[in-house]
Amino acid sequence: MLSFTDIIQFVTLIALLVTSVKPMGSYMARVYQGERTVLSPLLLPLERFIYRLSGVDGEAEMEWKRYTTALLLFNLALFMALFVLLLGQHLLPLNPQKLPPFSWHLALNTAISFATNTNWQNYAGEQAASYFTQMAGLAVHNFVSAATGMAVAMAVIRGFARRRTALVGNFWVDLTRGTLYILLPLSVIFALVLVSQGVIQNFSPSRMVPLHQAAADTGAATVKEVAIPMGPVASQEAIKELGTNGGGFFNANSAHPYENPTPLTNFIEIFLILLIPGGLTYTFGAMVGNTRQGWAIFAVMLLILTFSFGVLAWAEGKVTPQVAALGVEGPNMEGKEVRFGAGGSALFSVATTGTSCGAVNAMHDSLTPLGGMVPLGLILLGEIVFGGVGSGLYTMLAFVVIAVFIAGLMIGRTPEYLGKKIEVTEMWLSIVVVLAAGVVVLIVTGVAMVTPAGISSMANPGAHGLSEVLYAFASMANNNGSAFAGLNGNTPFYNLTGGVAMLLGRYVPAVAILRMAGSLAEKKYVPPSLGTLPTDQPPFALWLILVILIVGALTFFPALCMGPIAEHLTMPGGR
């Protein structure tokens, strides 16, 4: 059960998040609409210089095809640059540990992973990536992949807000403004905050520290000292959470004391994960001229997050029957850090899987079967609670379009949303956005379960092994990046199939939603009438939640029955 401290922590987080939504959302709306902000005197000259240097006309706008082409070409160029960097990191500076290059298939998977904002890691950061790779490769992608998702969201918002035009914005301008005015300033501020709390920031090689008592390694050799990894962690940690990226500097990710040393830093990192996705709901309302619409979407996200946290906290509130038989009582602390407790770990888990962050401060493989189904379910729903920066909002808007369309059919009226008629084109594109990743997950998971290359990487048989594979591909296809563990992902099979899953899960929905943005922008405005469905009221919010759960249940319930549900029922006392 939740302790009083856990409840206070959750209530404080929600209060802080709700309080920050309006100022953060208003600021982002001004940034993307080109209005003056508090940072304009400092950053506007730099923004204009970037446009001149890159040959971009900051006043010109694009129709959806040009916007999409610019996005795809930019992401392709960055992917290729990172791929080459990973293959040649042994030739580059800031590599005090003399780390070798990545294998070609691991480099391919990692480059796709960071280009798509997934940050899936089939390697241990401190043992595989040099400081130069971490900063010039991975951290750069943490910024631009997040800014790419935010840019797509802005194009979609403009599609709803504009009338009888083919223009949805300028990708280069949206990318620049998102990085320059939002991600960079916040990352600098919170990196300094994290350093003040003990997160390290240096370029020192690993430090050899003598042990007080000699120990034996797995080969029975005597070990008298241990290597403590160092590195520029704080600067990577801030953008890792803000951009809902999630890739850890260390293999233990946010469970490592150098990434997340105290309960306070744990609270700050959870807040950073939710800050921009939460604020974007208000940005949406402000830019379409009806902030109640944004608050309605925020309320739906918050309700699902709260329910998920409650279920996970309940599931982890007591040890498993096997552990209880040993005389152990209390919450399930396997795989969790004592300094965070079961409540702090559960809150971090739902935040990081409801969004597309993927950072972890506990081992999800050690959750109880029903507890593990919560983060898995949040990922499978499409990470809309609050989702990735940008991607969470536009995926939720696809669900809104589906909910409006179905409701319109039920009451016998042409579906409308924000004064735009929702027709067959928008409905089909919304289905693609919502179901693309799920279809990919089910296909590649099925392939993995019937091929020797897929089965050979599984450390656990039965229902739990299926859960690990399902979680891995769900995480990759939905651009989350967290792992259930227990699965050796660094093989050609998983690196290549995972790479395909990440590409399809990121770019198919993005292209579909941009196509929908173009279609919506060209439509005329239809004034509301007595028969117009009020989409900013509690009944519609509840209907939207029901549609989300029905889509998720119809798509993934059979797989969940064979995985975590079957595992729970076969446990002693599981019935």
Coordinates of C-alpha atoms in Angstrom, one line a residue:
M1 CA 0.0 0.0 0.0
L2 CA 1.0 3.6 -0.5
S3 CA 2.7 5.3 2.4
F4 CA 1.7 8.8 3.5
T5 CA 4.9 10.1 2.0
D6 CA 4.0 8.5 -1.4
I7 CA 0.6 10.1 -1.4
I8 CA 2.1 13.5 -0.5
Q9 CA 4.6 13.1 -3.3
F10 CA 1.9 12.2 -5.9
V11 CA -0.4 15.1 -4.8
T12 CA 2.5 17.5 -4.9
L13 CA 3.6 16.4 -8.4
I14 CA 0.1 16.7 -9.8
A15 CA -0.4 20.1 -8.2
L16 CA 2.9 21.3 -9.6
L17 CA 2.1 19.9 -13.0
V18 CA -1.4 21.5 -13.1
T19 CA 0.1 24.8 -12.0
S20 CA 2.8 24.8 -14.7
V21 CA 0.5 23.7 -17.6
K22 CA -0.8 27.2 -18.4
P23 CA 2.4 29.2 -18.2
M24 CA 4.4 26.5 -20.0
G25 CA 1.7 26.1 -22.6
S26 CA 1.3 29.8 -23.2
Y27 CA 5.0 30.3 -23.6
M28 CA 5.3 27.5 -26.2
A29 CA 2.3 28.9 -28.1
R30 CA 4.0 32.3 -28.3
V31 CA 7.3 30.7 -29.4
Y32 CA 5.7 28.7 -32.2
Q33 CA 3.5 31.6 -33.3
G34 CA 6.6 33.9 -33.6
E35 CA 5.5 36.2 -30.8
R36 CA 7.9 38.0 -28.5
T37 CA 9.0 36.1 -25.4
V38 CA 11.2 36.9 -22.4
L39 CA 14.1 35.2 -24.2
S40 CA 13.6 37.0 -27.5
P41 CA 16.2 39.8 -26.9
L42 CA 18.8 37.1 -26.3
L43 CA 17.8 34.4 -28.8
L44 CA 16.1 36.2 -31.7
P45 CA 19.4 37.4 -33.2
L46 CA 20.7 33.8 -32.9
E47 CA 17.6 32.4 -34.5
R48 CA 17.9 34.8 -37.5
F49 CA 21.6 34.0 -37.8
I50 CA 20.8 30.3 -38.0
Y51 CA 18.3 31.0 -40.8
R52 CA 20.8 33.0 -42.8
L53 CA 23.5 30.4 -42.3
S54 CA 21.3 27.6 -43.4
G55 CA 19.5 29.5 -46.2
V56 CA 16.1 29.2 -44.7
D57 CA 13.4 31.8 -45.3
G58 CA 11.8 32.2 -41.9
E59 CA 8.7 33.9 -43.3
A60 CA 7.9 31.2 -45.9
E61 CA 5.5 28.3 -45.0
M62 CA 5.1 24.8 -46.4
E63 CA 2.2 22.6 -47.4
W64 CA 2.1 19.2 -45.8
K65 CA 4.1 17.4 -48.4
R66 CA 7.1 19.8 -48.3
Y67 CA 6.9 19.8 -44.5
T68 CA 7.0 16.0 -44.4
T69 CA 9.8 15.8 -47.0
A70 CA 11.9 18.3 -45.0
L71 CA 11.3 16.3 -41.8
L72 CA 12.2 12.9 -43.3
L73 CA 15.4 14.2 -45.1
F74 CA 16.6 16.0 -41.9
N75 CA 16.1 12.8 -39.9
L76 CA 17.8 10.7 -42.5
A77 CA 20.8 13.0 -42.5
L78 CA 21.1 12.9 -38.7
F79 CA 20.7 9.1 -38.7
M80 CA 23.5 8.7 -41.2
A81 CA 25.8 11.0 -39.2
L82 CA 25.2 9.1 -36.0
F83 CA 25.7 5.8 -37.7
V84 CA 29.1 6.8 -39.0
L85 CA 30.1 8.3 -35.6
L86 CA 29.3 5.1 -33.8
L87 CA 31.3 3.0 -36.3
G88 CA 34.3 5.4 -35.9
Q89 CA 34.2 6.4 -32.2
H90 CA 37.5 4.8 -31.5
L91 CA 39.1 7.3 -33.9
L92 CA 37.5 10.3 -32.2
P93 CA 38.5 12.4 -29.2
L94 CA 37.1 12.3 -25.6
N95 CA 37.4 8.5 -25.3
P96 CA 39.5 8.1 -22.2
Q97 CA 38.5 4.5 -21.8
K98 CA 39.6 3.6 -25.3
L99 CA 36.2 2.1 -26.2
P100 CA 36.0 0.2 -29.5
P101 CA 33.5 1.0 -32.2
F102 CA 30.0 -0.4 -32.2
S103 CA 29.2 -3.4 -34.4
W104 CA 27.4 -2.5 -37.6
H105 CA 24.1 -3.9 -36.5
L106 CA 24.3 -2.3 -33.1
A107 CA 25.3 1.0 -34.6
L108 CA 22.3 0.7 -37.0
N109 CA 19.9 0.0 -34.2
T110 CA 21.3 2.8 -32.0
A111 CA 21.3 5.4 -34.8
I112 CA 17.6 4.6 -35.6
S113 CA 16.8 4.5 -31.9
F114 CA 18.1 8.0 -31.2
A115 CA 16.8 9.5 -34.5
T116 CA 13.3 8.3 -33.7
N117 CA 13.3 9.6 -30.1
T118 CA 13.2 5.9 -28.9
N119 CA 16.6 5.7 -27.2
W120 CA 16.4 1.9 -27.0
Q121 CA 19.8 0.8 -25.9
N122 CA 21.2 -2.7 -26.6
Y123 CA 24.4 -1.7 -24.9
A124 CA 25.7 -0.4 -21.5
G125 CA 26.4 3.3 -21.9
E126 CA 29.4 3.5 -19.6
Q127 CA 31.0 0.4 -21.3
A128 CA 30.2 1.1 -25.0
A129 CA 29.8 4.9 -25.7
S130 CA 32.6 7.4 -25.4
Y131 CA 32.1 10.9 -24.0
F132 CA 32.2 12.3 -27.5
T133 CA 29.6 9.8 -28.7
Q134 CA 27.4 10.7 -25.7
M135 CA 27.6 14.4 -26.3
A136 CA 28.1 15.0 -30.1
G137 CA 26.0 12.0 -31.1
L138 CA 23.4 10.9 -28.6
A139 CA 22.7 14.2 -26.8
V140 CA 22.3 16.1 -30.1
H141 CA 19.7 13.6 -31.2
N142 CA 18.0 14.0 -27.8
F143 CA 17.4 17.7 -28.7
V144 CA 16.5 17.4 -32.4
S145 CA 14.3 14.3 -32.2
A146 CA 12.3 15.9 -29.4
A147 CA 12.0 19.1 -31.4
T148 CA 10.9 17.1 -34.5
G149 CA 8.0 15.6 -32.5
M150 CA 7.0 19.0 -31.3
A151 CA 7.2 20.4 -34.8
V152 CA 4.8 17.7 -36.1
A153 CA 2.4 18.6 -33.3
M154 CA 2.5 22.3 -34.3
A155 CA 1.7 21.4 -37.9
V156 CA -1.3 19.4 -36.7
I157 CA -2.5 22.2 -34.4
R158 CA -2.3 24.6 -37.4
G159 CA -4.4 22.2 -39.4
F160 CA -7.2 22.5 -36.9
A161 CA -6.8 26.2 -36.4
R162 CA -6.5 27.4 -40.0
R163 CA -9.1 27.6 -42.8
R164 CA -9.0 27.1 -46.5
T165 CA -5.2 27.1 -46.8
A166 CA -2.7 24.4 -47.8
L167 CA 0.0 25.8 -45.5
V168 CA 0.8 24.1 -42.1
G169 CA 4.0 26.0 -41.1
N170 CA 7.7 25.7 -41.8
F171 CA 9.5 22.6 -40.5
W172 CA 12.9 24.4 -40.2
V173 CA 11.4 27.3 -38.2
D174 CA 9.5 25.0 -35.9
L175 CA 12.6 22.8 -35.4
T176 CA 14.8 25.8 -34.6
R177 CA 12.3 27.5 -32.3
G178 CA 11.5 24.3 -30.3
T179 CA 15.2 23.6 -29.8
L180 CA 16.4 27.2 -29.2
Y181 CA 13.6 28.7 -27.0
I182 CA 12.3 25.6 -25.2
L183 CA 14.6 22.6 -25.0
L184 CA 18.0 24.3 -24.6
P185 CA 17.1 26.9 -21.9
L186 CA 15.2 24.3 -19.8
S187 CA 18.0 21.8 -20.2
V188 CA 20.6 24.3 -19.0
I189 CA 18.6 25.3 -15.9
F190 CA 17.7 21.8 -14.8
A191 CA 21.2 20.4 -15.5
L192 CA 22.5 22.9 -13.0
V193 CA 19.8 21.9 -10.6
L194 CA 20.8 18.2 -10.9
V195 CA 24.5 19.0 -10.5
S196 CA 23.6 20.8 -7.2
Q197 CA 22.0 17.6 -6.0
G198 CA 24.9 15.3 -6.8
V199 CA 24.5 14.3 -10.5
I200 CA 28.1 14.2 -11.8
Q201 CA 29.4 16.4 -14.7
N202 CA 33.1 15.8 -15.7
F203 CA 35.4 14.4 -18.3
S204 CA 37.5 12.2 -16.0
P205 CA 38.2 8.6 -16.9
S206 CA 36.8 5.9 -14.7
R207 CA 38.3 6.0 -11.2
M208 CA 39.8 2.8 -9.7
V209 CA 38.7 2.6 -6.1
P210 CA 40.2 0.0 -3.7
L211 CA 37.7 -2.3 -2.0
H212 CA 37.7 -2.5 1.8
Q213 CA 37.4 -6.3 1.5
A214 CA 38.7 -8.3 -1.5
A215 CA 36.1 -10.2 -3.5
A216 CA 36.1 -12.9 -6.1
D217 CA 34.7 -12.3 -9.6
T218 CA 32.8 -14.9 -11.7
G219 CA 36.1 -16.5 -12.7
A220 CA 37.1 -16.9 -9.1
A221 CA 39.9 -14.4 -9.5
T222 CA 40.5 -12.0 -6.5
V223 CA 39.3 -8.4 -7.1
K224 CA 40.9 -5.7 -4.9
E225 CA 39.6 -2.6 -6.7
V226 CA 36.6 -1.6 -8.7
A227 CA 36.2 1.0 -11.6
I228 CA 33.7 3.8 -10.9
P229 CA 32.6 5.3 -14.2
M230 CA 32.6 9.1 -14.7
G231 CA 31.4 11.4 -17.4
P232 CA 29.3 14.5 -18.4
V233 CA 26.1 13.0 -17.0
A234 CA 24.0 16.0 -15.8
S235 CA 23.9 17.7 -19.2
Q236 CA 22.6 14.5 -20.7
E237 CA 20.2 13.8 -17.9
A238 CA 18.2 17.0 -18.2
I239 CA 17.4 16.7 -21.9
K240 CA 16.9 12.9 -21.5
E241 CA 13.9 13.6 -19.3
L242 CA 12.7 16.9 -20.9
G243 CA 12.7 15.5 -24.4
T244 CA 11.1 12.2 -23.3
N245 CA 14.2 10.5 -24.7
G246 CA 15.1 8.2 -21.9
G247 CA 18.5 6.9 -23.0
G248 CA 20.7 6.5 -19.9
F249 CA 24.3 7.6 -19.6
F250 CA 24.7 4.4 -17.5
N251 CA 23.3 1.0 -18.0
A252 CA 21.2 1.3 -14.8
N253 CA 19.7 4.5 -16.2
S254 CA 17.9 6.6 -13.6
A255 CA 18.4 3.9 -11.0
H256 CA 22.1 4.9 -11.0
P257 CA 23.1 7.2 -8.1
Y258 CA 25.2 9.4 -10.5
E259 CA 22.1 10.0 -12.6
N260 CA 19.4 10.1 -9.9
P261 CA 21.0 10.3 -6.5
T262 CA 18.1 11.4 -4.1
P263 CA 14.3 11.3 -3.7
L264 CA 14.4 15.0 -4.7
T265 CA 16.1 14.4 -8.0
N266 CA 13.7 11.5 -8.6
F267 CA 10.8 13.9 -8.1
I268 CA 12.4 16.5 -10.4
E269 CA 13.0 14.0 -13.1
I270 CA 9.4 12.8 -13.0
F271 CA 8.2 16.4 -13.3
L272 CA 10.6 17.1 -16.2
I273 CA 9.2 14.0 -18.1
L274 CA 5.6 15.4 -17.8
L275 CA 6.3 19.1 -18.2
I276 CA 6.4 19.7 -21.9
P277 CA 3.8 17.0 -22.9
G278 CA 1.4 18.5 -20.3
G279 CA 2.1 22.1 -21.4
L280 CA 1.4 21.2 -25.0
T281 CA -2.2 20.5 -24.2
Y282 CA -2.7 24.1 -23.3
T283 CA -0.6 25.2 -26.3
F284 CA -3.1 23.3 -28.4
G285 CA -6.1 25.1 -26.8
A286 CA -4.4 28.5 -27.1
M287 CA -3.6 28.1 -30.7
V288 CA -7.0 26.8 -31.8
G289 CA -8.7 29.6 -29.8
N290 CA -10.4 27.4 -27.2
T291 CA -8.3 26.6 -24.1
R292 CA -11.2 24.4 -22.7
Q293 CA -10.4 21.9 -25.4
G294 CA -6.8 21.7 -24.2
W295 CA -7.9 21.3 -20.6
A296 CA -10.2 18.5 -21.6
I297 CA -7.4 16.6 -23.2
F298 CA -5.2 17.3 -20.2
A299 CA -7.9 15.9 -17.9
V300 CA -8.2 12.7 -19.9
M301 CA -4.4 12.2 -19.7
L302 CA -4.3 12.9 -16.0
L303 CA -7.2 10.6 -15.1
I304 CA -5.5 7.7 -16.9
L305 CA -2.1 8.5 -15.3
T306 CA -3.7 8.6 -11.8
F307 CA -5.6 5.3 -12.3
S308 CA -2.4 3.6 -13.7
F309 CA -0.4 4.8 -10.7
G310 CA -3.0 3.5 -8.3
V311 CA -3.1 0.1 -10.0
L312 CA 0.7 -0.2 -10.1
A313 CA 1.1 0.9 -6.5
W314 CA -1.5 -1.6 -5.4
A315 CA 0.2 -4.4 -7.4
E316 CA 3.6 -3.6 -5.9
G317 CA 2.2 -3.1 -2.4
K318 CA 3.0 -6.6 -1.2
V319 CA 5.7 -9.2 -2.0
T320 CA 4.9 -12.2 -4.3
P321 CA 3.7 -15.4 -2.7
Q322 CA 7.1 -17.0 -3.2
V323 CA 8.9 -14.3 -1.3
A324 CA 6.2 -14.2 1.4
A325 CA 6.8 -17.9 2.0
L326 CA 10.3 -16.9 3.1
G327 CA 8.8 -14.7 5.9
V328 CA 9.3 -11.4 4.1
E329 CA 6.6 -8.8 4.4
G330 CA 5.9 -5.3 3.0
P331 CA 6.0 -4.0 -0.6
N332 CA 7.7 -5.7 -3.4
M333 CA 11.2 -4.1 -3.4
E334 CA 12.9 -6.5 -5.8
G335 CA 14.6 -4.4 -8.5
K336 CA 13.8 -1.1 -6.8
E337 CA 16.1 1.4 -5.1
V338 CA 15.5 1.8 -1.4
R339 CA 16.0 5.5 -1.6
F340 CA 13.0 5.9 -3.8
G341 CA 10.8 3.2 -2.3
A342 CA 8.0 1.3 -4.0
G343 CA 5.9 4.5 -4.3
G344 CA 8.6 6.6 -6.0
S345 CA 9.4 3.7 -8.3
A346 CA 5.8 3.2 -9.3
L347 CA 5.3 6.9 -10.0
F348 CA 8.4 7.1 -12.2
S349 CA 7.4 3.9 -14.0
V350 CA 3.9 5.2 -15.0
A351 CA 5.4 8.6 -16.0
T352 CA 8.1 7.1 -18.2
T353 CA 5.8 4.6 -20.0
G354 CA 2.8 6.9 -20.2
T355 CA 5.1 9.2 -22.1
S356 CA 7.6 7.9 -24.6
C357 CA 10.5 8.7 -22.2
G358 CA 11.7 5.2 -21.4
A359 CA 14.0 6.2 -18.6
V360 CA 13.7 3.8 -15.6
N361 CA 14.6 4.0 -11.9
A362 CA 13.6 0.4 -11.2
M363 CA 13.8 -2.9 -13.1
H364 CA 10.4 -3.5 -14.8
D365 CA 11.3 -7.2 -15.2
S366 CA 11.1 -7.4 -11.4
L367 CA 7.6 -6.0 -11.1
T368 CA 4.8 -8.4 -10.2
P369 CA 2.9 -9.8 -13.3
L370 CA 0.0 -7.4 -12.8
G371 CA 2.3 -4.6 -11.9
G372 CA 4.4 -5.2 -15.1
M373 CA 1.2 -5.1 -17.1
V374 CA 0.6 -1.5 -16.2
P375 CA 3.7 0.0 -17.9
L376 CA 3.3 -2.5 -20.7
G377 CA -0.3 -1.4 -21.2
L378 CA 0.6 2.3 -21.1
I379 CA 3.1 1.7 -23.9
L380 CA 0.6 -0.4 -26.0
L381 CA -2.1 2.3 -25.7
G382 CA 0.2 4.5 -27.9
E383 CA 1.9 6.5 -25.1
I384 CA -0.7 9.2 -24.9
V385 CA -0.4 9.7 -21.1
F386 CA 1.0 12.4 -21.5
G387 CA 2.9 10.9 -24.4
G388 CA 6.2 11.9 -26.0
V389 CA 6.9 15.6 -26.6
G390 CA 4.6 16.3 -29.6
S391 CA 3.9 12.7 -30.4
G392 CA 1.7 12.2 -27.4
L393 CA -0.5 15.2 -28.3
Y394 CA -0.9 14.3 -32.0
T395 CA -1.6 10.6 -31.2
M396 CA -4.3 11.7 -28.6
L397 CA -5.8 14.0 -31.2
A398 CA -6.1 11.0 -33.5
F399 CA -8.0 9.3 -30.8
V400 CA -10.2 12.4 -30.4
V401 CA -11.0 12.3 -34.1
I402 CA -12.0 8.6 -33.9
A403 CA -14.1 9.4 -30.8
V404 CA -15.8 12.3 -32.5
F405 CA -16.5 10.2 -35.7
I406 CA -18.0 7.3 -33.8
A407 CA -20.1 9.7 -31.6
G408 CA -21.3 11.5 -34.7
L409 CA -22.5 8.2 -36.3
M410 CA -24.3 7.3 -33.1
I411 CA -26.3 10.5 -33.0
G412 CA -26.9 10.6 -36.7
R413 CA -24.9 13.8 -37.4
T414 CA -21.9 14.7 -39.5
P415 CA -18.9 14.6 -37.1
E416 CA -17.3 17.9 -36.3
Y417 CA -14.3 18.9 -34.2
L418 CA -13.2 22.5 -33.7
G419 CA -15.4 23.6 -36.6
K420 CA -13.9 21.1 -39.1
K421 CA -16.0 18.2 -40.5
I422 CA -14.4 14.9 -39.8
E423 CA -14.8 12.8 -42.9
V424 CA -13.6 9.5 -44.2
T425 CA -10.1 10.8 -45.0
E426 CA -9.5 12.0 -41.4
M427 CA -10.9 8.8 -40.0
W428 CA -8.7 6.5 -42.0
L429 CA -5.6 8.6 -41.2
S430 CA -6.4 8.6 -37.5
I431 CA -6.7 4.8 -37.6
V432 CA -3.3 4.6 -39.2
V433 CA -1.8 6.9 -36.5
V434 CA -3.4 4.9 -33.6
L435 CA -2.9 1.3 -34.9
A436 CA 0.4 1.4 -37.0
A437 CA 2.7 0.8 -34.0
G438 CA 0.4 -1.9 -32.6
V439 CA 0.2 -3.8 -35.8
V440 CA 4.0 -3.7 -36.0
V441 CA 4.3 -4.9 -32.4
L442 CA 2.1 -7.9 -32.9
I443 CA 3.8 -9.0 -36.2
V444 CA 7.4 -8.8 -35.0
T445 CA 6.6 -10.3 -31.7
G446 CA 4.9 -13.2 -33.5
V447 CA 8.0 -13.6 -35.8
A448 CA 10.3 -13.6 -32.8
M449 CA 8.3 -16.3 -31.0
V450 CA 8.5 -18.8 -33.9
T451 CA 12.1 -18.2 -35.1
P452 CA 15.3 -19.7 -33.5
A453 CA 17.0 -16.3 -33.6
G454 CA 14.2 -14.8 -31.6
I455 CA 13.8 -17.6 -29.1
S456 CA 17.5 -18.0 -28.4
S457 CA 17.8 -14.6 -26.8
M458 CA 15.1 -15.3 -24.2
A459 CA 16.4 -15.9 -20.7
N460 CA 13.0 -16.9 -19.4
P461 CA 10.5 -19.4 -20.7
G462 CA 6.7 -19.4 -20.7
A463 CA 4.4 -16.4 -20.1
H464 CA 7.1 -14.2 -18.6
G465 CA 9.4 -14.7 -21.6
L466 CA 6.5 -13.7 -23.9
S467 CA 6.0 -10.6 -21.8
E468 CA 9.7 -9.7 -22.2
V469 CA 9.6 -10.0 -26.0
L470 CA 6.2 -8.2 -26.2
Y471 CA 7.5 -5.4 -24.0
A472 CA 10.7 -5.0 -26.0
F473 CA 8.9 -4.6 -29.4
A474 CA 6.1 -2.5 -27.9
S475 CA 8.8 -0.2 -26.4
M476 CA 10.7 0.1 -29.7
A477 CA 7.6 0.4 -32.0
N478 CA 6.1 3.1 -29.7
N479 CA 9.4 4.9 -29.4
N480 CA 9.6 4.4 -25.6
G481 CA 13.0 2.7 -25.1
S482 CA 12.6 1.1 -21.7
A483 CA 13.1 -2.7 -21.4
F484 CA 11.7 -5.5 -19.3
A485 CA 15.2 -7.0 -19.3
G486 CA 15.8 -10.8 -19.4
L487 CA 16.2 -10.6 -23.1
N488 CA 19.5 -10.4 -25.0
G489 CA 18.7 -7.7 -27.5
N490 CA 22.2 -7.2 -28.9
T491 CA 21.9 -9.7 -31.7
P492 CA 21.5 -9.2 -35.4
F493 CA 17.9 -10.4 -35.3
Y494 CA 16.7 -8.0 -32.5
N495 CA 18.8 -5.1 -33.7
L496 CA 17.4 -5.3 -37.2
T497 CA 13.8 -6.2 -36.4
G498 CA 13.8 -3.6 -33.7
G499 CA 15.2 -1.0 -36.1
V500 CA 12.4 -1.7 -38.5
A501 CA 9.8 -1.5 -35.7
M502 CA 11.2 1.9 -34.6
L503 CA 11.2 3.3 -38.1
L504 CA 7.6 2.3 -38.8
G505 CA 6.4 3.2 -35.4
R506 CA 7.8 6.7 -35.6
Y507 CA 7.4 7.8 -39.2
V508 CA 4.2 6.1 -40.4
P509 CA 2.1 7.9 -37.8
A510 CA 4.0 11.1 -38.3
V511 CA 3.4 11.1 -42.1
A512 CA -0.3 10.1 -41.6
I513 CA -1.0 12.9 -39.1
L514 CA 0.8 15.5 -41.3
R515 CA -1.4 14.4 -44.2
M516 CA -4.4 14.9 -41.9
A517 CA -3.1 18.3 -40.9
G518 CA -3.0 19.3 -44.6
S519 CA -6.5 18.0 -45.1
L520 CA -7.9 19.8 -42.1
A521 CA -6.2 23.1 -43.0
E522 CA -7.9 23.2 -46.4
K523 CA -11.4 22.7 -44.9
K524 CA -13.8 25.6 -44.3
Y525 CA -15.0 26.5 -40.8
V526 CA -18.4 25.1 -39.8
P527 CA -20.0 27.2 -37.0
P528 CA -21.2 25.2 -34.0
S529 CA -25.0 24.6 -33.8
L530 CA -27.3 23.0 -31.3
G531 CA -26.5 19.6 -32.6
T532 CA -22.7 20.0 -32.3
L533 CA -21.1 17.6 -29.9
P534 CA -19.5 19.5 -27.0
T535 CA -16.0 18.1 -27.0
D536 CA -14.8 20.3 -24.1
Q537 CA -17.2 18.8 -21.5
P538 CA -16.8 15.9 -19.0
P539 CA -19.1 13.5 -20.9
F540 CA -16.9 13.6 -24.0
A541 CA -13.8 13.2 -21.9
L542 CA -15.2 10.0 -20.4
W543 CA -16.3 8.9 -23.9
L544 CA -12.7 9.5 -25.2
I545 CA -11.3 7.4 -22.3
L546 CA -13.7 4.6 -23.2
V547 CA -12.7 4.7 -26.9
I548 CA -9.0 4.6 -25.9
L549 CA -9.5 1.6 -23.7
I550 CA -11.7 -0.3 -26.2
V551 CA -9.1 0.2 -29.0
G552 CA -6.3 -1.0 -26.7
A553 CA -8.3 -4.0 -25.4
L554 CA -9.4 -5.2 -28.9
T555 CA -5.8 -4.9 -30.1
F556 CA -3.7 -6.3 -27.3
F557 CA -6.0 -8.2 -24.8
P558 CA -5.2 -11.7 -26.3
A559 CA -1.4 -11.0 -26.1
L560 CA -1.7 -9.7 -22.5
C561 CA -3.7 -12.8 -21.6
M562 CA -0.9 -15.0 -22.8
G563 CA 1.7 -12.9 -21.1
P564 CA 1.3 -11.1 -17.7
I565 CA -2.3 -12.3 -17.0
A566 CA -1.3 -16.0 -17.6
E567 CA 1.8 -15.5 -15.4
H568 CA -0.3 -14.0 -12.6
L569 CA -2.8 -16.9 -12.8
T570 CA -0.1 -19.6 -12.7
M571 CA 1.7 -18.1 -9.7
P572 CA 1.0 -19.7 -6.2
G573 CA -1.9 -17.7 -4.9
G574 CA -2.4 -15.9 -8.2
R575 CA -6.0 -16.9 -8.5

